[in-house]
Coordinates of C-alpha atoms and ligand atoms in Angstrom, one line a residue:
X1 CA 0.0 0.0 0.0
X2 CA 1.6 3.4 -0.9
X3 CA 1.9 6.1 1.7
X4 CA -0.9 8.2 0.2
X5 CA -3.8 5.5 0.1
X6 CA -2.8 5.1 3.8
X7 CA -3.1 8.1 5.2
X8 CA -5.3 9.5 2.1
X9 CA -3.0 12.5 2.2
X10 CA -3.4 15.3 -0.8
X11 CA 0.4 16.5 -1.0
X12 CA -0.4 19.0 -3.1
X13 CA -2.5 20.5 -0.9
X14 CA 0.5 21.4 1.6
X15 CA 1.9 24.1 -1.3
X16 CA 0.8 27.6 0.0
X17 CA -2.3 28.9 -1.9
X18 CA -0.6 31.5 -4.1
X19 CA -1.6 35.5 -3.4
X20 CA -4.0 37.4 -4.7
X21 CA -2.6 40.3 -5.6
X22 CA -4.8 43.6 -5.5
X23 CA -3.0 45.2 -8.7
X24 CA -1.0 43.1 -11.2
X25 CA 1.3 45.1 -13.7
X26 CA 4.0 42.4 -13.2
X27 CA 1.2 40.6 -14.9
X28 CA 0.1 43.5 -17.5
X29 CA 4.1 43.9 -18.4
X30 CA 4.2 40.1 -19.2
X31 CA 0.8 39.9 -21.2
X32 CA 2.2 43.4 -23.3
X33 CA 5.7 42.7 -23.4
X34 CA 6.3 43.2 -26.5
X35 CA 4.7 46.1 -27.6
X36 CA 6.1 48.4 -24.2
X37 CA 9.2 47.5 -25.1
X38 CA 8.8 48.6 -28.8
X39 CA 6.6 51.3 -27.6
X40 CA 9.7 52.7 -25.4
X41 CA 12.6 52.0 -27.7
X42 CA 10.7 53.9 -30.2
X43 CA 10.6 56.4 -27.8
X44 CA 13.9 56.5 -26.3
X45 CA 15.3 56.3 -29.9
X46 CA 13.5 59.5 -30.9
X47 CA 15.9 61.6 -29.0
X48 CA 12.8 63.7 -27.6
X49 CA 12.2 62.4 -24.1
X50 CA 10.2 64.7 -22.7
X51 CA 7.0 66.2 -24.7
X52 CA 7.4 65.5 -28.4
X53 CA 5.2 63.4 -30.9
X54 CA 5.0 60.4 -28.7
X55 CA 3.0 62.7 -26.3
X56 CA 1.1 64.8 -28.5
X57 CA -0.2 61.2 -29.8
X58 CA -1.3 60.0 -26.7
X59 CA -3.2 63.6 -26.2
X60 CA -4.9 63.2 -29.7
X61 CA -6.2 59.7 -28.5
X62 CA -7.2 61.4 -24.9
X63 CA -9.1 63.9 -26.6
X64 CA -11.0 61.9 -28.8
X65 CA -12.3 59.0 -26.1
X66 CA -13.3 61.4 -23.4
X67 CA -15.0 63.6 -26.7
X68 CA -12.9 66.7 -25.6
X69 CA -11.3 69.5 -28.2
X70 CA -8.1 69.3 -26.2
X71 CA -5.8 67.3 -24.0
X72 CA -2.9 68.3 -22.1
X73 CA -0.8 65.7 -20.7
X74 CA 1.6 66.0 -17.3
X75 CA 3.1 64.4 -15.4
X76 CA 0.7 63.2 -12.7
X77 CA -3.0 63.4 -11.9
X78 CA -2.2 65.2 -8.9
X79 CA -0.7 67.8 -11.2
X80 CA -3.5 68.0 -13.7
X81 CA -6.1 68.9 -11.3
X82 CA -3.6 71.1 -10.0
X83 CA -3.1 72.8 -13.3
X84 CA -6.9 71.9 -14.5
X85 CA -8.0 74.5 -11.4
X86 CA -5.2 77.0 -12.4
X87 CA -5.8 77.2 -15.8
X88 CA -9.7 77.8 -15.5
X89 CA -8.6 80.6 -12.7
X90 CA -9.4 79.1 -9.7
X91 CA -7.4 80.8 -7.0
X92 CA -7.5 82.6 -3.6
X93 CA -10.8 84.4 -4.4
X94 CA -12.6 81.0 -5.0
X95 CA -14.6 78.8 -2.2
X96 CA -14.4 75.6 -4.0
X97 CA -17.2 72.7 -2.6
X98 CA -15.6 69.3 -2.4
X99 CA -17.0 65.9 -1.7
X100 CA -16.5 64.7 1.7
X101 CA -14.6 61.2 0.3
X102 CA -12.2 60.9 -2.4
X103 CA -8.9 60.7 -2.6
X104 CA -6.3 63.4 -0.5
X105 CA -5.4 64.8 -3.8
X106 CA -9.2 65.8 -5.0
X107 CA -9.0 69.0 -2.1
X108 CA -5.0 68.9 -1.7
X109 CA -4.4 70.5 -5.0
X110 CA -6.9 73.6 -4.0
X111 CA -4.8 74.7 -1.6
X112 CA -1.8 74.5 -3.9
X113 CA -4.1 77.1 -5.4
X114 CA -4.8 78.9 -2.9
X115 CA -9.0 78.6 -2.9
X116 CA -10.5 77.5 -0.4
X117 CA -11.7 73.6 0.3
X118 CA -15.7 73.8 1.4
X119 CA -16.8 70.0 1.9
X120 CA -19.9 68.8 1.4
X121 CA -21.4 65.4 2.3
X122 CA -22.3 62.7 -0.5
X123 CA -24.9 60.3 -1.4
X124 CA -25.4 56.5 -1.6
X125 CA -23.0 56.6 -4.8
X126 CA -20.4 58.5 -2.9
X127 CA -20.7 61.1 -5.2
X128 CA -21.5 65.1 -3.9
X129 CA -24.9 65.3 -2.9
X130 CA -26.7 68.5 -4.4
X131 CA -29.0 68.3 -1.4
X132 CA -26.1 69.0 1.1
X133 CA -24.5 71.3 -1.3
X134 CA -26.7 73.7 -1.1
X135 CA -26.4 73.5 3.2
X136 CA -23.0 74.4 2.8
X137 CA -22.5 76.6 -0.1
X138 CA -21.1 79.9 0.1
X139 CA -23.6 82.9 -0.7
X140 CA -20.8 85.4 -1.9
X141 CA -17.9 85.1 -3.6
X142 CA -16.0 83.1 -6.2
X143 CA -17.8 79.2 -6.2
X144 CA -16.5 76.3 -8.3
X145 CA -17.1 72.8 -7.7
X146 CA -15.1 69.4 -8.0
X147 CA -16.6 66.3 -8.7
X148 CA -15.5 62.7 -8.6
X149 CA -16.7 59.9 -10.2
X150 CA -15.5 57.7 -6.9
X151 CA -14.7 53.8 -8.3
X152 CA -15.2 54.8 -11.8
X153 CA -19.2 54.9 -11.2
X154 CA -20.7 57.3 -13.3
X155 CA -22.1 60.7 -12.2
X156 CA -25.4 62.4 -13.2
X157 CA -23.7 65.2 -15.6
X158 CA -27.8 66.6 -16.2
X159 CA -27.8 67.6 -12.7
X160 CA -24.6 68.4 -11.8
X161 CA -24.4 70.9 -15.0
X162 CA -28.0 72.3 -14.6
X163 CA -27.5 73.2 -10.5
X164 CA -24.1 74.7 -11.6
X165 CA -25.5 77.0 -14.3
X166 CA -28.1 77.7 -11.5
X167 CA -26.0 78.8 -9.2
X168 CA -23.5 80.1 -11.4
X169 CA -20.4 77.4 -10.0
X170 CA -17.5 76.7 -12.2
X171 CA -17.9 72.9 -12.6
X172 CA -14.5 70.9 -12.8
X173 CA -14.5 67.4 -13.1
X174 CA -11.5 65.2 -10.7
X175 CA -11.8 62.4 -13.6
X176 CA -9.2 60.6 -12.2
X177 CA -11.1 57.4 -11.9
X178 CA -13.4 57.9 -14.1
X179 CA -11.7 57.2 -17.9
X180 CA -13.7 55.2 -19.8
X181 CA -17.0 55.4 -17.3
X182 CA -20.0 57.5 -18.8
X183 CA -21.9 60.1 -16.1
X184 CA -25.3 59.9 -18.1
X185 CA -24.5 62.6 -20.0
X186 CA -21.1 63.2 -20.5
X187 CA -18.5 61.3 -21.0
X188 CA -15.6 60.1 -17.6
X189 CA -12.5 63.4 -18.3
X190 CA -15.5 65.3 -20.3
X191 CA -17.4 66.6 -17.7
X192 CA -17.2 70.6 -17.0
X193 CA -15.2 73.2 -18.0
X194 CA -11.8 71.2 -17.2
X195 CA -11.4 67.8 -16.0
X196 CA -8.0 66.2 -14.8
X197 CA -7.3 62.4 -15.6
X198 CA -4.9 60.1 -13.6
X199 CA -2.7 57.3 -15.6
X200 CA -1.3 56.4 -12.5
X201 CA -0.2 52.7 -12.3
X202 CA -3.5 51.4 -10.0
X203 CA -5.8 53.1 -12.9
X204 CA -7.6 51.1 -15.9
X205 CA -5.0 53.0 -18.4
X206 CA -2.0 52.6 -16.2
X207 CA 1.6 54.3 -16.7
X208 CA 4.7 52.5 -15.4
X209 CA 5.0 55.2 -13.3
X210 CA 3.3 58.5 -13.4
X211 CA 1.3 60.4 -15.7
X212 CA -1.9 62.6 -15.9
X213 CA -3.8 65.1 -18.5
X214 CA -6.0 67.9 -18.8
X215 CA -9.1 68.1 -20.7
X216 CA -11.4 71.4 -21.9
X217 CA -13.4 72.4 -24.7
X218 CA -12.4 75.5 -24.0
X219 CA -8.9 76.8 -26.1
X220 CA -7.8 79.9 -23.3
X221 CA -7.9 76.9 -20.7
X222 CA -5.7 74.8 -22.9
X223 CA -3.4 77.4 -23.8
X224 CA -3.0 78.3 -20.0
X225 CA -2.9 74.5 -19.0
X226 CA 0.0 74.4 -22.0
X227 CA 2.1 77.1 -20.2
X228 CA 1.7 76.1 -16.5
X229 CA 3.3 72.5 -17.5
X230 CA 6.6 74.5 -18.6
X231 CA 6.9 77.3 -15.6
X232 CA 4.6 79.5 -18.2
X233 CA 6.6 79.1 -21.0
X234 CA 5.4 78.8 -24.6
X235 CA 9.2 77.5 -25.5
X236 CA 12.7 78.3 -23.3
X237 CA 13.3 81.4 -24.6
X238 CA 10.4 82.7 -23.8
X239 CA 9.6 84.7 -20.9
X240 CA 7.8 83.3 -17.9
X241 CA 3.8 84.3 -18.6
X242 CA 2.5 82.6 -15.2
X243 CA 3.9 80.5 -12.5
X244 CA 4.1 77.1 -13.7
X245 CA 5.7 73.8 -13.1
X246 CA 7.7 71.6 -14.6
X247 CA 4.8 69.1 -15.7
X248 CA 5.8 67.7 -19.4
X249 CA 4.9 64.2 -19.8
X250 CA 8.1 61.5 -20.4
X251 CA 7.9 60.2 -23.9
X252 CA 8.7 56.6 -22.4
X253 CA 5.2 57.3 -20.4
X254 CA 3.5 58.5 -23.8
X255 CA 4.3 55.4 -25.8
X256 CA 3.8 53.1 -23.8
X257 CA -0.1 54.9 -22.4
X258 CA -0.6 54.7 -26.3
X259 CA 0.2 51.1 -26.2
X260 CA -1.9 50.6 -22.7
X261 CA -5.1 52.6 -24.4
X262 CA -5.2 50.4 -27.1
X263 CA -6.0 47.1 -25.4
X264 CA -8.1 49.2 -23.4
X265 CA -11.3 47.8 -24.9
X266 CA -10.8 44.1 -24.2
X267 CA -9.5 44.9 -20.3
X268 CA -12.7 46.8 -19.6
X269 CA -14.3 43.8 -20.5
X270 CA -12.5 41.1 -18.6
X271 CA -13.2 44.1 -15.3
X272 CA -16.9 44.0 -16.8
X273 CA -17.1 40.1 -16.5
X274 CA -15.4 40.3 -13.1
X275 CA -17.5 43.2 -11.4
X276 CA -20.6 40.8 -12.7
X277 CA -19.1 37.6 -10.9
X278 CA -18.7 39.4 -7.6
X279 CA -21.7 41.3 -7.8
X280 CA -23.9 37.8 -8.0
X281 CA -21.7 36.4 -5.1
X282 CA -23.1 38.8 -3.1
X283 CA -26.2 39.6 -4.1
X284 CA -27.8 37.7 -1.5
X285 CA -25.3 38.2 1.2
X286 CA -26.5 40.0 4.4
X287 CA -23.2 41.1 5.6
X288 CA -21.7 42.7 2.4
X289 CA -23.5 45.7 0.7
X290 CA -22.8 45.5 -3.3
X291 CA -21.1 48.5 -4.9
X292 CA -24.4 51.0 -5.9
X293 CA -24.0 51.8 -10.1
X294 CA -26.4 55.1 -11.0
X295 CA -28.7 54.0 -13.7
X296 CA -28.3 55.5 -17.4
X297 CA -24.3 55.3 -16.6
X298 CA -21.6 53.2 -17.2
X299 CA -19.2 51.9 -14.5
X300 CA -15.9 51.2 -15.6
X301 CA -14.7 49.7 -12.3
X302 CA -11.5 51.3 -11.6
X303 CA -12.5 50.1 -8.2
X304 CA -15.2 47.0 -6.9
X305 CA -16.0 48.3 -3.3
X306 CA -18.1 47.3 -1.1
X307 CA -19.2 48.2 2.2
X308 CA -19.6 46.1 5.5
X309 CA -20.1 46.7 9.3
X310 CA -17.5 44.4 9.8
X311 CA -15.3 45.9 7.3
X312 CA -12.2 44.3 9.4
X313 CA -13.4 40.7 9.7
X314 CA -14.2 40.7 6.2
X315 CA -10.6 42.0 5.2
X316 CA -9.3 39.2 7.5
X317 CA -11.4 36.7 6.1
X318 CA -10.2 37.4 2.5
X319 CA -6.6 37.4 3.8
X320 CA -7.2 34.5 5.4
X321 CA -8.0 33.0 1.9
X322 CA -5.2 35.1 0.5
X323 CA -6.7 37.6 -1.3
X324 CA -4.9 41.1 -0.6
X325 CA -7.6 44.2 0.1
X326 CA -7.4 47.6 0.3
X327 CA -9.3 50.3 1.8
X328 CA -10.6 53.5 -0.4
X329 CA -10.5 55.8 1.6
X330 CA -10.1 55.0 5.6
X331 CA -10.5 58.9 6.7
X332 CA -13.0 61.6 5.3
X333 CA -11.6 64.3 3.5
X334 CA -13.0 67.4 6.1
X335 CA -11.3 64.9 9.0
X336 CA -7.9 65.2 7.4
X337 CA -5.5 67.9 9.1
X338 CA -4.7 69.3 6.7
X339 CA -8.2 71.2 5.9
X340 CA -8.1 72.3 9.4
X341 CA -8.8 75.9 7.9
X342 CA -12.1 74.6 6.2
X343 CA -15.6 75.3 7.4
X344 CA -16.4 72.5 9.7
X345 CA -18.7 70.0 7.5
X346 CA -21.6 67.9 9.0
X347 CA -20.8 64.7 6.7
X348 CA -22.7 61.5 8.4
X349 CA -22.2 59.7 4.8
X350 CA -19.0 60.2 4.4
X351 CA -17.6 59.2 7.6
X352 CA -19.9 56.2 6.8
X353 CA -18.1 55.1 3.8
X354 CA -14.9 55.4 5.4
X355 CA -15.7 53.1 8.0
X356 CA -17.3 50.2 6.1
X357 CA -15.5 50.3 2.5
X358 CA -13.5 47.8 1.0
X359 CA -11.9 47.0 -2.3
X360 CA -11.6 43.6 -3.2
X361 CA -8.7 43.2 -6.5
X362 CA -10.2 43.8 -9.6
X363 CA -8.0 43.8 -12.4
X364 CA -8.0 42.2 -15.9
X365 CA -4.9 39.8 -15.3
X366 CA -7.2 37.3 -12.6
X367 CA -7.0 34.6 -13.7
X368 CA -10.5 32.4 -13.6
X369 CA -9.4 30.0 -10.9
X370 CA -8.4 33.8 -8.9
X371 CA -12.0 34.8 -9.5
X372 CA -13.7 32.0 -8.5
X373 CA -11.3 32.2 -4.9
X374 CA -12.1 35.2 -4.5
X375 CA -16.4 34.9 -5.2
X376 CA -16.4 32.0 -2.7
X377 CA -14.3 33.7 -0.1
X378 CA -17.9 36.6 -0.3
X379 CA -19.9 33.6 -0.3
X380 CA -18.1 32.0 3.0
X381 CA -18.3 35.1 4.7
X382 CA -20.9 35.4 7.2
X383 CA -20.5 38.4 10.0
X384 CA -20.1 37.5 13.7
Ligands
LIG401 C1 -9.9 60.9 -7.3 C2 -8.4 61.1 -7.6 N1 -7.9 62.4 -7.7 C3 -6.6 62.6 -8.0 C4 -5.7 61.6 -8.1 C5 -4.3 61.9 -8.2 O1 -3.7 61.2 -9.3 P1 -2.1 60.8 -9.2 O2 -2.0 59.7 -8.3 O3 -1.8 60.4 -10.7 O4 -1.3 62.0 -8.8 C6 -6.1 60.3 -7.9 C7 -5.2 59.1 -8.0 O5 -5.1 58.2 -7.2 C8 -7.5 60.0 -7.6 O6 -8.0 58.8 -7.5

C-alpha cells in the first residue's frame, strides 16, 4: 500500500495557496511585453524624451475618447487637477465645494491654489450630494465645484451641470477614476469646463510610473494649462507668462499609455465580466453591501467596493483565503488635518463610507481559478 492510500493525504495541498494580488502590472508587463518594449525603444530612440510626438499622440487619443477639443498631458494626476483649477482661474478668491470622500489629492491641490476647500457630504454613490450642497454653499464670492466619479461609477452630468449654471459654480470634473465610465450625459474626463485624468499605475490605463492630463473644450484653458506645465513658458526662450511647473509628460510614459489605451477595450471587458461575478456572489449576502451603479451610466470599475459593518473581519477573512484588500478611503476628507482651515462640514455619509468600504482586487490579469477564490471567499463570509 503506498503512503498516500494510507493516510489519504493530498500532497499538493501542503503548497501555499498562491496570493492574490490587489494590482498586477507584473502581470500587464508580461501579457504586453512586446509592444512596451517597442513602444519605449521607439521612444527612447526619438531623441525627444520629454514632450514631443510620442506625447502629443497620446493627447490626440485622450481627446477623442473622453469627446474633448483638447488634451494636455503632465506628469501626474495630482498635477493635472492642480493645473486643471489654475488654468480655469481658480485661486484665492474662490470657495471651491468638495465631496466629503475621495482621494487626498481631490482637495490637496486647492490649496496649492490657494482657494478654499468647502466640503460637502455625499450620497449613496459616494458622489456630492446637491441636497447637502446647497447646506454648505457659500452665498458670496468666487464658487466652483469638484466632482468625482468615486470607483469609476458614473455621475449624473444633467444635474450636476443644470444646478451649476443655477447657481452660477465653475464645474470641474477630478476624472481621475473615471476614464472610460460615462456620467449619463457626459463622457468620464468630459465633464465641465476642465477635467484632470490620472494614468497612475492602479488606474484602468496605467503608466509604469506616473502620468496625468487635462481636458477642456475651451482653447484659453488649454493654452494656460499648456504654459503652466513649462513654468509659463510657450518654448525656453520665452519669458515666464505665469507661475508654472515643470509638468511635461516622459515620452517613455506616452508610448507606452498609447500602447496601454489600445487594449483598453478588451481589459474593460474582462473588469466587466469580473464586477458581474462578484456582484452575483453577493447579491444575496446579508453582511456585504454591493457597490451601488447610477442608472443610465456606465461603471468602468477602476474600483469593486463594497461596504460592511465588519469591514475588518471581512478584510481578515479574505486574507485568510489570501486575497490582498485595500481600503478607499479610511479617513474623510474634512477629517484630514490638513483642511483644518475649512468650514467644519456635517458629513454623516461620508464618515460612513470610510468606516465600512472595501476593495476587493479587480484587475483584468485574474485569472478564472483567482476569480472564483475570491467569489467564494464573499460567499463563505458570514458576519459574527
Ligand atoms: C480621485 C483622484 N484624484 C486625484 C488623483 C491623483 O492622481 P495621481 O496619483 O496620478 O497624482 C487620484 C489618484 O489616485 C485620484 O484617485
Amino acid at each position: 500500500m503506498s503512503p498516500v492510500t494510507r493516510w489519504n493525504v493530498d500532497w499538493k495541498s501542503f503548497m501555499p495557496q498562491s496570493k492574490i494580488k490587489f494590482l498586477a502590472l507584473d502581470r500587464d508587463f508580461a501579457e504586453f511585453r512586446e509592444r512596451y518594449l517597442s513602444a519605449w525603444e521607439e521612444a527612447v530612440s526619438s531623441g525627444q524624451v520629454v514632450g514631443g510626438p510620442f506625447v502629443e499622440k497620446f493627447e490626440r487619443q485622450i481627446a477623442v475618447v473622453t469627446g474633448r477639443q483638447h488634451a494636455i498631458a503632465v506628469s501626474s494626476g495630482t498635477d493635472a487637477l492642480r493645473i486643471a483649477l489654475a488654468a480655469a482661474g481658480i485661486d484665492y478668491r474662490y470657495s471651491v465645494i468638495v465631496p466629503a470622500i475621495s482621494y487626498i489629492a481631490t482637495a490637496a491641490c486647492l490649496l496649492h491654489v490657494g482657494a478654499t476647500p468647502v466640503f460637502a457630504d455625499v450620497d449613496e454613490h459616494g458622489h456630492i450630494d446637491l441636497d447637502a450642497v446647497r447646506t454648505v454653499l457659500p452665498r458670496t464670492g468666487l464658487r466652483a465645484m469638484v466632482v468625482v466619479g468615486l470607483y469609476g461609477n458614473g455621475l449624473d452630468a444633467n444635474a450636476l451641470r443644470e444646478f451649476c449654471n443655477q447657481q452660477d459654480i465653475l464645474l470641474v470634473e477630478d476624472g481621475a477614476q473615471s476614464l472610460g465610465s460615462s456620467h449619463c450625459g457626459a463622457r468620464g474626463g468630459g465633464l465641465g469646463v476642465v477635467s484632470a485624468l490620472s494614468f497612475a499605475p492602479t488606474k484602468t490605463v496605467p503608466c509604469f510610473g506616473n502620468a496625468g492630463l487635462v481636458t477642456t473644450d475651451d482653447p484659453t484653458i488649454a493654452a494656460r494649462a499648456r504654459l503652466l506645465r513649462a513654468h509659463g513658458k510657450s518654448n525656453n526662450r520665452a519669458p515666464s507668462e505665469m507661475l508654472g511647473l515643470n509638468s511635461a509628460l516622459a515620452a517613455t510614459h506616452a508610448a507606452q499609455l498609447s500602447a496601454s489605451l489600445e487594449q483598453h477595450e478588451v481589459r474593460q471587458r474582462r473588469r466587466d465580466s469580473i464586477a458581474a461575478r462578484y456582484l452575483a456572489a453577493i447579491d444575496d449576502s446579508d453582511a456585504i453591501d454591493a457597490p451601488p451603479q447610477r442608472s443610465g451610466c456606465v461603471h468602468n470599475w477602476h474600483k469593486f467596493v463594497v461596504a460592511c459593518d465588519a469591514r475588518n473581519d471581512l478584510a481578515t477573512h479574505l486574507s485568510q483565503s489570501g486575497i490582498e484588500t485595500q481600503i478607499h478611503y479610511s479617513i474623510a476628507l474634512p477629517d484630514e488635518p490638513i483642511f483644518r482651515s475649512s468650514p467644519p462640514c456635517n458629513a454623516p455619509h461620508a464618515r460612513r463610507l470610510a468606516r465600512r468600504c472595501l476593495s476587493l482586487p479587480l484587475h483584468p490579469h485574474l485569472t478564472d481559478a483567482e476569480v472564483d477564490r475570491v467569489t467564494q471567499a464573499l460567499c463563505s463570509f458570514h458576519a459574527g
